[in-house]
Amino acid sequence: MNTYLAKFKGIHPGIILARELKKRGIAQRPFALSIGEHPQTINAIMKAKRNLPTSIALKIEEKLGLEEGTLALLQTYFDIQTEKSKIKPITPNLSIIRKSVFWDTDISQIDWDKQKYAVIRRIMERGNALEIKEIKHFYGAAIIQAALKKSTGAPYTLHGKANNENHILQHDQ
């Protein structure tokens, strides 16, 4: 992937087009007419109110001297990002986990996959039996054991509870 694509991946191509035209000092209306498109169409694309069709992307790329397919690929990446944002993130059953366990963060903003080691450690140290059981169910024993082995530093709570983590894991299996 070229650096141009990597830099703007996930951004609507119309925003990139607006930036390119401004950078080059090209007015929107004359540009639209020069590629045989309605100025309103290009305006809607530049304001990210309309997707960029491949046929228009090819005309724009040719006129601006961009690598063929650049804007079309940006549109595809934007579409992927849009669809991903619609997918509800998978979370453990939050009705079981007390918000007070995560007193220092908004529980709805936790990325349960990326922050799994911190979540597991926090639940093992501060969670009750139901919360520990839910986290075990959500992540699975292998991920929990890997997280506990990777865990470094002093626990948040008394060492007694932290030392009982393996016992809890073995008992619930």
Short mmCIF file of N, CA, C and O in Angstrom, two decimals, residues 52-171:
data_model
loop_
_atom_site.label_atom_id
_atom_site.label_comp_id
_atom_site.label_asym_id
_atom_site.label_seq_id
_atom_site.Cartn_x
_atom_site.Cartn_y
_atom_site.Cartn_z
N LEU A 52 -18.15 8.16 -3.51
CA LEU A 52 -17.44 8.44 -4.75
C LEU A 52 -17.51 7.21 -5.65
O LEU A 52 -16.85 6.20 -5.37
N PRO A 53 -18.30 7.28 -6.74
CA PRO A 53 -18.36 6.13 -7.66
C PRO A 53 -17.01 5.94 -8.36
O PRO A 53 -16.27 6.90 -8.59
N THR A 54 -16.72 4.73 -8.72
CA THR A 54 -15.45 4.40 -9.36
C THR A 54 -15.28 5.17 -10.67
O THR A 54 -14.17 5.65 -10.97
N SER A 55 -16.35 5.34 -11.42
CA SER A 55 -16.24 6.06 -12.70
C SER A 55 -15.78 7.50 -12.49
O SER A 55 -14.93 8.00 -13.24
N ILE A 56 -16.30 8.17 -11.48
CA ILE A 56 -15.89 9.55 -11.19
C ILE A 56 -14.49 9.55 -10.59
O ILE A 56 -13.67 10.43 -10.90
N ALA A 57 -14.19 8.57 -9.75
CA ALA A 57 -12.86 8.48 -9.14
C ALA A 57 -11.79 8.39 -10.23
O ALA A 57 -10.75 9.06 -10.15
N LEU A 58 -12.03 7.59 -11.25
CA LEU A 58 -11.06 7.45 -12.33
C LEU A 58 -10.85 8.76 -13.09
O LEU A 58 -9.72 9.11 -13.46
N LYS A 59 -11.94 9.50 -13.33
CA LYS A 59 -11.82 10.80 -14.00
C LYS A 59 -11.01 11.78 -13.16
O LYS A 59 -10.15 12.50 -13.68
N ILE A 60 -11.29 11.81 -11.86
CA ILE A 60 -10.58 12.72 -10.96
C ILE A 60 -9.10 12.37 -10.89
O ILE A 60 -8.24 13.25 -10.98
N GLU A 61 -8.81 11.08 -10.76
CA GLU A 61 -7.42 10.64 -10.67
C GLU A 61 -6.64 11.00 -11.92
O GLU A 61 -5.49 11.47 -11.85
N GLU A 62 -7.27 10.82 -13.08
CA GLU A 62 -6.59 11.16 -14.33
C GLU A 62 -6.32 12.66 -14.40
O GLU A 62 -5.22 13.09 -14.75
N LYS A 63 -7.33 13.45 -14.05
CA LYS A 63 -7.18 14.92 -14.14
C LYS A 63 -6.15 15.45 -13.16
O LYS A 63 -5.40 16.37 -13.49
N LEU A 64 -6.08 14.87 -11.97
CA LEU A 64 -5.14 15.35 -10.95
C LEU A 64 -3.79 14.65 -10.99
O LEU A 64 -2.88 14.99 -10.23
N GLY A 65 -3.68 13.65 -11.84
CA GLY A 65 -2.41 12.93 -11.94
C GLY A 65 -2.14 12.01 -10.77
O GLY A 65 -0.99 11.72 -10.44
N LEU A 66 -3.20 11.52 -10.15
CA LEU A 66 -3.06 10.56 -9.04
C LEU A 66 -2.96 9.15 -9.61
O LEU A 66 -3.43 8.87 -10.72
N GLU A 67 -2.38 8.27 -8.83
CA GLU A 67 -2.26 6.87 -9.25
C GLU A 67 -3.67 6.29 -9.41
O GLU A 67 -4.54 6.50 -8.57
N GLU A 68 -3.86 5.56 -10.49
CA GLU A 68 -5.17 4.98 -10.78
C GLU A 68 -5.62 4.06 -9.64
O GLU A 68 -4.87 3.22 -9.17
N GLY A 69 -6.84 4.26 -9.21
CA GLY A 69 -7.43 3.43 -8.16
C GLY A 69 -7.27 4.00 -6.77
O GLY A 69 -7.87 3.48 -5.83
N THR A 70 -6.51 5.05 -6.61
CA THR A 70 -6.25 5.61 -5.28
C THR A 70 -7.54 6.03 -4.58
O THR A 70 -7.82 5.62 -3.46
N LEU A 71 -8.34 6.87 -5.26
CA LEU A 71 -9.57 7.37 -4.63
C LEU A 71 -10.62 6.26 -4.48
O LEU A 71 -11.36 6.23 -3.51
N ALA A 72 -10.64 5.34 -5.46
CA ALA A 72 -11.58 4.21 -5.36
C ALA A 72 -11.24 3.34 -4.15
O ALA A 72 -12.14 2.88 -3.43
N LEU A 73 -9.95 3.12 -3.93
CA LEU A 73 -9.54 2.34 -2.76
C LEU A 73 -9.86 3.08 -1.46
O LEU A 73 -10.29 2.47 -0.48
N LEU A 74 -9.66 4.40 -1.46
CA LEU A 74 -10.02 5.17 -0.27
C LEU A 74 -11.51 5.05 0.02
O LEU A 74 -11.92 4.98 1.18
N GLN A 75 -12.33 5.04 -1.04
CA GLN A 75 -13.78 4.86 -0.85
C GLN A 75 -14.06 3.49 -0.24
O GLN A 75 -14.87 3.36 0.67
N THR A 76 -13.36 2.47 -0.72
CA THR A 76 -13.55 1.12 -0.17
C THR A 76 -13.16 1.06 1.30
O THR A 76 -13.88 0.51 2.12
N TYR A 77 -12.00 1.65 1.63
CA TYR A 77 -11.58 1.67 3.04
C TYR A 77 -12.59 2.44 3.90
O TYR A 77 -12.87 2.05 5.03
N PHE A 78 -13.13 3.53 3.36
CA PHE A 78 -14.13 4.30 4.10
C PHE A 78 -15.38 3.45 4.32
O PHE A 78 -15.96 3.46 5.41
N ASP A 79 -15.81 2.73 3.30
CA ASP A 79 -16.98 1.85 3.41
C ASP A 79 -16.76 0.77 4.47
O ASP A 79 -17.65 0.46 5.26
N ILE A 80 -15.56 0.21 4.49
CA ILE A 80 -15.22 -0.81 5.48
C ILE A 80 -15.29 -0.21 6.88
O ILE A 80 -15.88 -0.80 7.80
N GLN A 81 -14.71 0.97 7.06
CA GLN A 81 -14.73 1.64 8.36
C GLN A 81 -16.16 1.93 8.80
O GLN A 81 -16.51 1.75 9.96
N THR A 82 -17.00 2.36 7.86
CA THR A 82 -18.40 2.65 8.17
C THR A 82 -19.13 1.39 8.63
O THR A 82 -19.87 1.42 9.62
N GLU A 83 -18.92 0.30 7.92
CA GLU A 83 -19.58 -0.96 8.30
C GLU A 83 -19.08 -1.46 9.65
O GLU A 83 -19.85 -1.96 10.45
N LYS A 84 -17.77 -1.35 9.90
CA LYS A 84 -17.23 -1.78 11.19
C LYS A 84 -17.83 -1.00 12.34
O LYS A 84 -18.07 -1.55 13.41
N SER A 85 -18.08 0.28 12.11
CA SER A 85 -18.64 1.11 13.18
C SER A 85 -20.08 0.73 13.49
O SER A 85 -20.59 1.00 14.57
N LYS A 86 -20.76 0.08 12.54
CA LYS A 86 -22.15 -0.35 12.76
C LYS A 86 -22.23 -1.63 13.58
O LYS A 86 -23.25 -1.91 14.20
N ILE A 87 -21.16 -2.41 13.55
CA ILE A 87 -21.14 -3.68 14.27
C ILE A 87 -21.04 -3.39 15.76
O ILE A 87 -20.14 -2.68 16.21
N LYS A 88 -21.98 -3.94 16.50
CA LYS A 88 -21.96 -3.73 17.94
C LYS A 88 -20.77 -4.50 18.52
O LYS A 88 -20.58 -5.67 18.23
N PRO A 89 -19.94 -3.81 19.32
CA PRO A 89 -18.79 -4.52 19.89
C PRO A 89 -19.24 -5.64 20.82
O PRO A 89 -20.25 -5.52 21.52
N ILE A 90 -18.50 -6.69 20.79
CA ILE A 90 -18.81 -7.83 21.64
C ILE A 90 -18.24 -7.54 23.03
O ILE A 90 -17.07 -7.22 23.18
N THR A 91 -19.11 -7.64 24.01
CA THR A 91 -18.69 -7.38 25.39
C THR A 91 -19.20 -8.48 26.30
O THR A 91 -20.14 -9.19 25.95
N PRO A 92 -18.60 -8.59 27.45
CA PRO A 92 -19.17 -9.53 28.43
C PRO A 92 -20.51 -8.99 28.89
O PRO A 92 -20.89 -7.85 28.58
N ASN A 93 -21.23 -9.77 29.64
CA ASN A 93 -22.53 -9.35 30.17
C ASN A 93 -22.28 -8.25 31.21
O ASN A 93 -21.90 -8.52 32.34
N LEU A 94 -22.50 -7.00 30.81
CA LEU A 94 -22.20 -5.87 31.68
C LEU A 94 -23.19 -5.71 32.83
O LEU A 94 -22.94 -4.94 33.75
N SER A 95 -24.30 -6.45 32.79
CA SER A 95 -25.23 -6.39 33.93
C SER A 95 -24.66 -7.16 35.12
O SER A 95 -25.06 -6.94 36.26
N ILE A 96 -23.68 -8.02 34.88
CA ILE A 96 -23.04 -8.79 35.95
C ILE A 96 -21.86 -8.02 36.54
O ILE A 96 -21.58 -8.11 37.73
N ILE A 97 -21.17 -7.26 35.70
CA ILE A 97 -19.96 -6.56 36.14
C ILE A 97 -20.31 -5.19 36.71
O ILE A 97 -20.94 -4.38 36.03
N ARG A 98 -19.89 -4.96 37.94
CA ARG A 98 -20.17 -3.67 38.60
C ARG A 98 -19.32 -2.57 37.98
O ARG A 98 -18.14 -2.76 37.73
N LYS A 99 -19.93 -1.42 37.78
CA LYS A 99 -19.18 -0.27 37.24
C LYS A 99 -18.11 0.18 38.21
O LYS A 99 -17.09 0.74 37.81
N SER A 100 -18.33 -0.09 39.49
CA SER A 100 -17.36 0.36 40.50
C SER A 100 -16.02 -0.37 40.38
O SER A 100 -15.00 0.13 40.85
N VAL A 101 -16.00 -1.53 39.73
CA VAL A 101 -14.75 -2.25 39.53
C VAL A 101 -13.85 -1.43 38.58
O VAL A 101 -12.64 -1.42 38.73
N PHE A 102 -14.48 -0.73 37.66
CA PHE A 102 -13.76 0.13 36.72
C PHE A 102 -14.06 1.59 37.05
O PHE A 102 -14.50 2.36 36.21
N TRP A 103 -13.82 1.96 38.29
CA TRP A 103 -14.14 3.29 38.80
C TRP A 103 -13.39 4.40 38.07
O TRP A 103 -13.85 5.52 37.99
N ASP A 104 -12.26 4.06 37.48
CA ASP A 104 -11.40 5.08 36.88
C ASP A 104 -11.58 5.24 35.38
O ASP A 104 -10.84 5.97 34.73
N THR A 105 -12.58 4.56 34.81
CA THR A 105 -12.81 4.65 33.37
C THR A 105 -14.29 4.46 33.08
O THR A 105 -15.04 3.93 33.90
N ASP A 106 -14.71 4.87 31.90
CA ASP A 106 -16.08 4.67 31.46
C ASP A 106 -16.17 3.24 30.92
O ASP A 106 -15.53 2.92 29.91
N ILE A 107 -16.94 2.42 31.57
CA ILE A 107 -17.00 0.99 31.22
C ILE A 107 -17.49 0.79 29.78
O ILE A 107 -17.12 -0.17 29.13
N SER A 108 -18.30 1.73 29.27
CA SER A 108 -18.80 1.59 27.90
C SER A 108 -17.71 1.89 26.86
O SER A 108 -17.87 1.58 25.69
N GLN A 109 -16.60 2.49 27.27
CA GLN A 109 -15.53 2.84 26.35
C GLN A 109 -14.38 1.82 26.34
O GLN A 109 -13.40 2.00 25.62
N ILE A 110 -14.50 0.78 27.13
CA ILE A 110 -13.44 -0.23 27.20
C ILE A 110 -13.43 -1.04 25.91
O ILE A 110 -14.46 -1.51 25.45
N ASP A 111 -12.26 -1.22 25.34
CA ASP A 111 -12.07 -2.10 24.20
C ASP A 111 -11.73 -3.46 24.79
O ASP A 111 -10.60 -3.70 25.20
N TRP A 112 -12.71 -4.34 24.85
CA TRP A 112 -12.60 -5.60 25.58
C TRP A 112 -11.57 -6.54 24.96
O TRP A 112 -11.09 -7.45 25.64
N ASP A 113 -11.22 -6.33 23.71
CA ASP A 113 -10.20 -7.16 23.09
C ASP A 113 -8.81 -6.57 23.32
O ASP A 113 -7.92 -7.25 23.80
N LYS A 114 -8.62 -5.32 22.98
CA LYS A 114 -7.30 -4.70 23.10
C LYS A 114 -6.85 -4.57 24.55
O LYS A 114 -5.66 -4.60 24.84
N GLN A 115 -7.79 -4.39 25.47
CA GLN A 115 -7.43 -4.17 26.87
C GLN A 115 -7.72 -5.40 27.74
O GLN A 115 -7.88 -5.29 28.95
N LYS A 116 -7.73 -6.57 27.11
CA LYS A 116 -8.12 -7.77 27.83
C LYS A 116 -7.24 -8.09 29.03
O LYS A 116 -7.73 -8.51 30.06
N TYR A 117 -5.93 -7.86 28.92
CA TYR A 117 -5.05 -8.18 30.05
C TYR A 117 -5.34 -7.29 31.25
O TYR A 117 -5.39 -7.77 32.38
N ALA A 118 -5.56 -6.02 31.00
CA ALA A 118 -5.88 -5.10 32.10
C ALA A 118 -7.25 -5.43 32.70
O ALA A 118 -7.43 -5.41 33.92
N VAL A 119 -8.21 -5.77 31.84
CA VAL A 119 -9.56 -6.11 32.31
C VAL A 119 -9.50 -7.37 33.17
O VAL A 119 -10.07 -7.42 34.27
N ILE A 120 -8.81 -8.38 32.69
CA ILE A 120 -8.72 -9.65 33.42
C ILE A 120 -8.06 -9.42 34.77
O ILE A 120 -8.55 -9.89 35.81
N ARG A 121 -6.98 -8.71 34.77
CA ARG A 121 -6.27 -8.44 36.03
C ARG A 121 -7.18 -7.70 37.01
O ARG A 121 -7.27 -8.05 38.18
N ARG A 122 -7.87 -6.67 36.52
CA ARG A 122 -8.75 -5.88 37.38
C ARG A 122 -9.87 -6.74 37.97
O ARG A 122 -10.16 -6.67 39.15
N ILE A 123 -10.49 -7.56 37.13
CA ILE A 123 -11.59 -8.41 37.61
C ILE A 123 -11.06 -9.44 38.60
O ILE A 123 -11.68 -9.70 39.63
N MET A 124 -9.91 -10.03 38.33
CA MET A 124 -9.36 -11.04 39.23
C MET A 124 -8.99 -10.44 40.59
O MET A 124 -9.06 -11.12 41.60
N GLU A 125 -8.59 -9.19 40.58
CA GLU A 125 -8.18 -8.56 41.84
C GLU A 125 -9.32 -7.91 42.59
O GLU A 125 -9.31 -7.86 43.81
N ARG A 126 -10.31 -7.39 41.87
CA ARG A 126 -11.37 -6.63 42.52
C ARG A 126 -12.77 -7.21 42.32
O ARG A 126 -13.72 -6.74 42.94
N GLY A 127 -12.90 -8.17 41.43
CA GLY A 127 -14.22 -8.69 41.13
C GLY A 127 -14.70 -9.72 42.12
O GLY A 127 -13.92 -10.35 42.83
N ASN A 128 -16.02 -9.88 42.14
CA ASN A 128 -16.60 -10.92 42.99
C ASN A 128 -16.67 -12.22 42.17
O ASN A 128 -16.27 -12.27 41.01
N ALA A 129 -17.19 -13.26 42.78
CA ALA A 129 -17.21 -14.58 42.13
C ALA A 129 -18.00 -14.57 40.82
O ALA A 129 -17.58 -15.19 39.84
N LEU A 130 -19.12 -13.85 40.78
CA LEU A 130 -19.92 -13.79 39.56
C LEU A 130 -19.17 -13.06 38.44
O LEU A 130 -19.22 -13.47 37.27
N GLU A 131 -18.49 -11.99 38.79
CA GLU A 131 -17.73 -11.23 37.80
C GLU A 131 -16.57 -12.06 37.24
O GLU A 131 -16.32 -12.06 36.04
N ILE A 132 -15.89 -12.77 38.11
CA ILE A 132 -14.80 -13.64 37.68
C ILE A 132 -15.32 -14.73 36.76
O ILE A 132 -14.74 -15.02 35.71
N LYS A 133 -16.46 -15.30 37.12
CA LYS A 133 -17.06 -16.34 36.29
C LYS A 133 -17.45 -15.79 34.91
O LYS A 133 -17.23 -16.44 33.89
N GLU A 134 -18.00 -14.58 34.87
CA GLU A 134 -18.39 -13.96 33.60
C GLU A 134 -17.17 -13.68 32.72
O GLU A 134 -17.20 -13.94 31.52
N ILE A 135 -16.10 -13.18 33.31
CA ILE A 135 -14.89 -12.90 32.55
C ILE A 135 -14.27 -14.20 32.03
O ILE A 135 -13.78 -14.27 30.91
N LYS A 136 -14.31 -15.26 32.86
CA LYS A 136 -13.83 -16.57 32.41
C LYS A 136 -14.63 -17.07 31.23
O LYS A 136 -14.08 -17.56 30.25
N HIS A 137 -15.93 -16.89 31.31
CA HIS A 137 -16.82 -17.32 30.23
C HIS A 137 -16.55 -16.51 28.96
O HIS A 137 -16.50 -17.05 27.86
N PHE A 138 -16.34 -15.20 29.12
CA PHE A 138 -16.14 -14.30 27.98
C PHE A 138 -14.80 -14.54 27.28
O PHE A 138 -14.74 -14.65 26.06
N TYR A 139 -13.73 -14.62 28.04
CA TYR A 139 -12.39 -14.76 27.44
C TYR A 139 -11.93 -16.19 27.27
O TYR A 139 -11.15 -16.49 26.37
N GLY A 140 -12.35 -17.07 28.15
CA GLY A 140 -11.88 -18.45 28.11
C GLY A 140 -10.65 -18.62 29.01
O GLY A 140 -9.89 -17.68 29.23
N ALA A 141 -10.46 -19.82 29.51
CA ALA A 141 -9.40 -20.10 30.48
C ALA A 141 -8.00 -19.85 29.92
O ALA A 141 -7.12 -19.35 30.63
N ALA A 142 -7.77 -20.16 28.65
CA ALA A 142 -6.43 -20.01 28.08
C ALA A 142 -6.00 -18.54 28.06
O ALA A 142 -4.86 -18.21 28.43
N ILE A 143 -6.89 -17.66 27.66
CA ILE A 143 -6.55 -16.22 27.61
C ILE A 143 -6.35 -15.69 29.03
O ILE A 143 -5.44 -14.90 29.27
N ILE A 144 -7.18 -16.15 29.95
CA ILE A 144 -7.04 -15.68 31.34
C ILE A 144 -5.70 -16.13 31.91
O ILE A 144 -4.99 -15.34 32.54
N GLN A 145 -5.33 -17.37 31.70
CA GLN A 145 -4.05 -17.85 32.22
C GLN A 145 -2.88 -17.09 31.59
O GLN A 145 -1.93 -16.73 32.27
N ALA A 146 -2.98 -16.81 30.29
CA ALA A 146 -1.93 -16.04 29.62
C ALA A 146 -1.85 -14.63 30.19
O ALA A 146 -0.76 -14.10 30.42
N ALA A 147 -2.98 -14.05 30.48
CA ALA A 147 -3.02 -12.69 31.05
C ALA A 147 -2.42 -12.67 32.44
O ALA A 147 -1.69 -11.74 32.80
N LEU A 148 -2.72 -13.69 33.22
CA LEU A 148 -2.20 -13.73 34.59
C LEU A 148 -0.69 -13.97 34.60
O LEU A 148 0.02 -13.43 35.44
N LYS A 149 -0.21 -14.75 33.65
CA LYS A 149 1.24 -14.96 33.55
C LYS A 149 1.95 -13.69 33.10
O LYS A 149 3.04 -13.40 33.54
N LYS A 150 1.29 -12.95 32.23
CA LYS A 150 1.88 -11.73 31.69
C LYS A 150 1.80 -10.57 32.69
O LYS A 150 2.54 -9.61 32.59
N SER A 151 0.90 -10.67 33.62
CA SER A 151 0.68 -9.61 34.60
C SER A 151 1.94 -9.35 35.42
O SER A 151 2.57 -10.27 35.93
N THR A 152 2.31 -8.08 35.50
CA THR A 152 3.48 -7.70 36.28
C THR A 152 3.09 -6.60 37.26
O THR A 152 2.06 -5.97 37.12
N GLY A 153 3.92 -6.37 38.22
CA GLY A 153 3.67 -5.31 39.19
C GLY A 153 2.81 -5.78 40.35
O GLY A 153 2.26 -6.87 40.35
N ALA A 154 2.70 -4.94 41.33
CA ALA A 154 1.92 -5.28 42.52
C ALA A 154 0.43 -5.24 42.19
O ALA A 154 -0.01 -4.41 41.41
N PRO A 155 -0.34 -6.13 42.76
CA PRO A 155 -1.78 -6.11 42.53
C PRO A 155 -2.42 -4.89 43.18
O PRO A 155 -1.85 -4.25 44.04
N TYR A 156 -3.64 -4.59 42.73
CA TYR A 156 -4.37 -3.46 43.27
C TYR A 156 -4.79 -3.70 44.72
O TYR A 156 -4.88 -2.80 45.51
N THR A 157 -5.08 -4.97 45.03
CA THR A 157 -5.60 -5.31 46.35
C THR A 157 -4.61 -6.17 47.09
O THR A 157 -3.49 -6.38 46.65
N LEU A 158 -5.05 -6.74 48.16
CA LEU A 158 -4.19 -7.58 48.99
C LEU A 158 -3.65 -8.77 48.20
O LEU A 158 -4.31 -9.30 47.32
N HIS A 159 -2.47 -9.19 48.54
CA HIS A 159 -1.83 -10.30 47.83
C HIS A 159 -2.62 -11.60 47.97
O HIS A 159 -2.56 -12.44 47.11
N GLY A 160 -3.38 -11.72 49.01
CA GLY A 160 -4.12 -12.96 49.22
C GLY A 160 -5.07 -13.26 48.09
O GLY A 160 -5.14 -14.36 47.59
N LYS A 161 -5.83 -12.25 47.66
CA LYS A 161 -6.77 -12.47 46.57
C LYS A 161 -6.04 -12.71 45.25
O LYS A 161 -6.42 -13.56 44.48
N ALA A 162 -4.98 -11.96 45.00
CA ALA A 162 -4.22 -12.14 43.76
C ALA A 162 -3.60 -13.53 43.71
O ALA A 162 -3.54 -14.14 42.65
N ASN A 163 -3.14 -14.05 44.84
CA ASN A 163 -2.53 -15.37 44.86
C ASN A 163 -3.57 -16.48 44.69
O ASN A 163 -3.23 -17.59 44.35
N ASN A 164 -4.82 -16.17 44.95
CA ASN A 164 -5.88 -17.16 44.81
C ASN A 164 -6.41 -17.25 43.39
O ASN A 164 -7.31 -18.02 43.11
N GLU A 165 -5.86 -16.48 42.44
CA GLU A 165 -6.38 -16.46 41.08
C GLU A 165 -6.31 -17.84 40.44
O GLU A 165 -7.27 -18.29 39.82
N ASN A 166 -5.19 -18.51 40.57
CA ASN A 166 -5.05 -19.85 39.98
C ASN A 166 -6.02 -20.83 40.61
O ASN A 166 -6.58 -21.69 39.95
N HIS A 167 -6.23 -20.68 41.92
CA HIS A 167 -7.18 -21.55 42.60
C HIS A 167 -8.59 -21.31 42.05
O HIS A 167 -9.33 -22.26 41.80
N ILE A 168 -8.94 -20.06 41.81
CA ILE A 168 -10.25 -19.73 41.26
C ILE A 168 -10.40 -20.33 39.86
O ILE A 168 -11.42 -20.89 39.53
N LEU A 169 -9.36 -20.20 39.05
CA LEU A 169 -9.41 -20.74 37.72
C LEU A 169 -9.61 -22.25 37.72
O LEU A 169 -10.42 -22.80 37.00
N GLN A 170 -8.86 -22.94 38.57
CA GLN A 170 -8.95 -24.39 38.62
C GLN A 170 -10.30 -24.84 39.18
O GLN A 170 -10.87 -25.81 38.72
N HIS A 171 -10.80 -24.10 40.17
CA HIS A 171 -12.05 -24.47 40.84
C HIS A 171 -13.24 -24.37 39.88
O HIS A 171 -14.12 -25.23 39.89
#
